[in-house]
Amino acid sequence: MEKILCFKNNNECREQIRRSKVIDQDLLQEKVEYYRTIRILLLGASECGKSTFLKQMRILHGHDYDVQDLLEFRPIIYGNIIRIVKVLVTARESFDIQWTQSSLQSYADQILSFKTKANDIQPHEFQAVAGIIQEIWLDGAIQETYQRRNEFIL
């Protein structure tokens, strides 16, 4: 260790040396943490799973989501459900699969006309169509369409 020259009284000099040592220890600790940190650059087209990868890594390494994080995911999940049901209804039409209950066509029309920003669906908006989505999902026509999901982009 280097010698520190101090021209002040002994107590001030000791305090400066102590603070210097604390700062040196903090810098050393930060350096160790910096080199232990793994940095990853994720590149890829949109919707290829970069965010999903990060979320899975977070879960795997024991960093669960708090309530606020989970509430922030809710509109995204609602938007995904509505988008997927729209895709299924459209694919059913293109495959010319008939509804097992003809009354479901009006429900399908309601879902197809549901307009909102993809990830900005509020709980009350989703609750308004949740029953309709469940009825559509339970229909044999949508189940048959879902079985053919390899023929269209879901």
Tab-separated table of C-alpha atoms in Angstrom:
chain	number	residue	atom	x	y	z
A	1	MET	CA	0.000	0.000	0.000
A	2	GLU	CA	1.173	3.489	-0.740
A	3	LYS	CA	1.989	5.915	1.981
A	4	ILE	CA	-0.304	8.876	2.206
A	5	LEU	CA	1.266	12.084	3.370
A	6	CYS	CA	-0.950	14.161	5.522
A	7	PHE	CA	-0.105	17.574	6.873
A	8	LYS	CA	-3.238	17.897	8.981
A	9	ASN	CA	-3.728	16.689	12.508
A	10	ASN	CA	-3.560	12.952	13.087
A	11	ASN	CA	-7.328	12.360	13.443
A	12	GLU	CA	-8.117	14.021	10.126
A	13	CYS	CA	-5.378	12.051	8.455
A	14	ARG	CA	-6.703	8.739	9.831
A	15	GLU	CA	-10.217	9.614	8.678
A	16	GLN	CA	-8.983	10.366	5.146
A	17	ILE	CA	-7.057	7.084	5.044
A	18	ARG	CA	-10.125	5.181	6.278
A	19	ARG	CA	-12.365	6.812	3.636
A	20	SER	CA	-9.777	6.085	0.969
A	21	LYS	CA	-9.730	2.408	1.945
A	22	VAL	CA	-13.526	2.230	1.874
A	23	ILE	CA	-13.579	3.793	-1.594
A	24	ASP	CA	-10.873	1.388	-2.798
A	25	GLN	CA	-12.869	-1.585	-1.467
A	26	ASP	CA	-16.048	-0.333	-3.160
A	27	LEU	CA	-14.202	0.094	-6.462
A	28	LEU	CA	-12.745	-3.402	-6.188
A	29	GLN	CA	-16.196	-4.871	-5.441
A	30	GLU	CA	-17.726	-3.053	-8.420
A	31	LYS	CA	-14.914	-4.306	-10.647
A	32	VAL	CA	-15.519	-7.907	-9.551
A	33	GLU	CA	-19.274	-7.566	-10.143
A	34	TYR	CA	-18.675	-5.966	-13.529
A	35	TYR	CA	-16.543	-8.869	-14.736
A	36	ARG	CA	-18.969	-11.453	-13.330
A	37	THR	CA	-21.891	-9.896	-15.204
A	38	ILE	CA	-22.864	-11.704	-18.378
A	39	ARG	CA	-24.016	-9.397	-21.131
A	40	ILE	CA	-25.985	-10.726	-24.080
A	41	LEU	CA	-26.918	-8.901	-27.251
A	42	LEU	CA	-30.134	-10.377	-28.631
A	43	LEU	CA	-30.736	-9.685	-32.285
A	44	GLY	CA	-33.655	-10.810	-34.361
A	45	ALA	CA	-36.729	-9.801	-36.272
A	46	SER	CA	-39.814	-8.595	-34.443
A	47	GLU	CA	-41.952	-11.296	-32.848
A	48	CYS	CA	-39.108	-13.845	-32.889
A	49	GLY	CA	-39.004	-14.353	-29.108
A	50	LYS	CA	-36.318	-12.022	-27.768
A	51	SER	CA	-38.491	-10.714	-24.935
A	52	THR	CA	-39.824	-14.181	-24.212
A	53	PHE	CA	-36.268	-15.459	-23.854
A	54	LEU	CA	-35.459	-12.736	-21.335
A	55	LYS	CA	-38.634	-13.398	-19.352
A	56	GLN	CA	-37.866	-17.121	-19.219
A	57	MET	CA	-34.298	-16.444	-18.057
A	58	ARG	CA	-35.664	-14.220	-15.327
A	59	ILE	CA	-38.011	-16.960	-14.113
A	60	LEU	CA	-35.372	-19.711	-14.365
A	61	HIS	CA	-32.916	-17.742	-12.263
A	62	GLY	CA	-35.370	-17.130	-9.453
A	63	HIS	CA	-36.406	-13.560	-10.114
A	64	ASP	CA	-40.169	-13.872	-9.952
A	65	TYR	CA	-42.443	-11.097	-11.099
A	66	ASP	CA	-44.056	-8.840	-8.544
A	67	VAL	CA	-47.741	-7.927	-8.670
A	68	GLN	CA	-47.103	-4.710	-10.632
A	69	ASP	CA	-45.183	-6.620	-13.338
A	70	LEU	CA	-47.997	-9.146	-13.626
A	71	LEU	CA	-50.592	-6.391	-13.947
A	72	GLU	CA	-48.549	-4.855	-16.768
A	73	PHE	CA	-48.688	-8.167	-18.679
A	74	ARG	CA	-52.488	-8.367	-18.455
A	75	PRO	CA	-53.310	-6.082	-21.436
A	76	ILE	CA	-50.722	-7.903	-23.570
A	77	ILE	CA	-52.274	-11.267	-22.765
A	78	TYR	CA	-55.794	-9.954	-23.428
A	79	GLY	CA	-54.663	-8.554	-26.776
A	80	ASN	CA	-53.000	-11.841	-27.734
A	81	ILE	CA	-56.139	-13.833	-26.901
A	82	ILE	CA	-58.344	-11.563	-29.000
A	83	ARG	CA	-55.854	-11.550	-31.884
A	84	ILE	CA	-55.634	-15.360	-31.884
A	85	VAL	CA	-59.409	-15.793	-31.789
A	86	LYS	CA	-59.688	-13.407	-34.753
A	87	VAL	CA	-57.115	-15.487	-36.638
A	88	LEU	CA	-58.989	-18.703	-35.827
A	89	VAL	CA	-62.326	-17.253	-36.959
A	90	THR	CA	-60.777	-15.984	-40.199
A	91	ALA	CA	-59.039	-19.320	-40.837
A	92	ARG	CA	-62.311	-21.191	-40.209
A	93	GLU	CA	-63.921	-19.083	-42.908
A	94	SER	CA	-61.084	-19.674	-45.373
A	95	PHE	CA	-61.214	-23.455	-44.721
A	96	ASP	CA	-64.988	-23.289	-45.248
A	97	ILE	CA	-65.677	-25.090	-41.965
A	98	GLN	CA	-69.266	-24.623	-40.823
A	99	TRP	CA	-70.162	-23.638	-37.269
A	100	THR	CA	-71.743	-26.410	-35.249
A	101	GLN	CA	-74.066	-23.712	-33.870
A	102	SER	CA	-75.079	-21.192	-36.507
A	103	SER	CA	-75.714	-18.559	-33.815
A	104	LEU	CA	-71.936	-18.303	-33.303
A	105	GLN	CA	-71.525	-16.365	-36.542
A	106	SER	CA	-72.841	-13.242	-34.820
A	107	TYR	CA	-70.319	-13.780	-31.999
A	108	ALA	CA	-67.563	-14.179	-34.583
A	109	ASP	CA	-68.640	-10.927	-36.228
A	110	GLN	CA	-68.461	-9.160	-32.852
A	111	ILE	CA	-64.926	-10.438	-32.262
A	112	LEU	CA	-63.803	-9.513	-35.774
A	113	SER	CA	-65.179	-5.991	-35.333
A	114	PHE	CA	-63.544	-5.576	-31.905
A	115	LYS	CA	-61.215	-2.642	-32.436
A	116	THR	CA	-58.618	-1.607	-29.944
A	117	LYS	CA	-54.882	-1.223	-29.785
A	118	ALA	CA	-53.276	-4.656	-29.580
A	119	ASN	CA	-51.663	-4.281	-26.160
A	120	ASP	CA	-53.952	-1.669	-24.682
A	121	ILE	CA	-57.001	-3.723	-23.752
A	122	GLN	CA	-58.379	-2.945	-20.335
A	123	PRO	CA	-59.915	-5.614	-18.077
A	124	HIS	CA	-63.460	-4.296	-18.490
A	125	GLU	CA	-63.110	-4.386	-22.293
A	126	PHE	CA	-61.864	-7.954	-22.200
A	127	GLN	CA	-64.563	-9.046	-19.752
A	128	ALA	CA	-67.159	-7.770	-22.222
A	129	VAL	CA	-65.997	-10.309	-24.819
A	130	ALA	CA	-64.640	-13.104	-22.597
A	131	GLY	CA	-67.900	-15.072	-22.663
A	132	ILE	CA	-68.110	-14.738	-26.442
A	133	ILE	CA	-64.521	-15.952	-26.790
A	134	GLN	CA	-65.269	-18.960	-24.601
A	135	GLU	CA	-68.355	-19.872	-26.651
A	136	ILE	CA	-66.383	-19.574	-29.897
A	137	TRP	CA	-63.487	-21.630	-28.515
A	138	LEU	CA	-65.775	-24.459	-27.403
A	139	ASP	CA	-67.366	-24.802	-30.848
A	140	GLY	CA	-66.322	-27.819	-32.915
A	141	ALA	CA	-65.588	-25.635	-35.955
A	142	ILE	CA	-62.928	-23.668	-34.099
A	143	GLN	CA	-61.517	-26.845	-32.577
A	144	GLU	CA	-61.238	-28.348	-36.062
A	145	THR	CA	-59.612	-25.149	-37.314
A	146	TYR	CA	-57.187	-25.236	-34.403
A	147	GLN	CA	-56.218	-28.804	-35.308
A	148	ARG	CA	-55.172	-27.432	-38.721
A	149	ARG	CA	-53.066	-24.631	-37.181
A	150	ASN	CA	-50.002	-25.805	-39.113
A	151	GLU	CA	-51.739	-24.543	-42.272
A	152	PHE	CA	-51.910	-20.905	-41.174
A	153	ILE	CA	-50.011	-18.486	-38.956
A	154	LEU	CA	-51.402	-18.473	-35.467
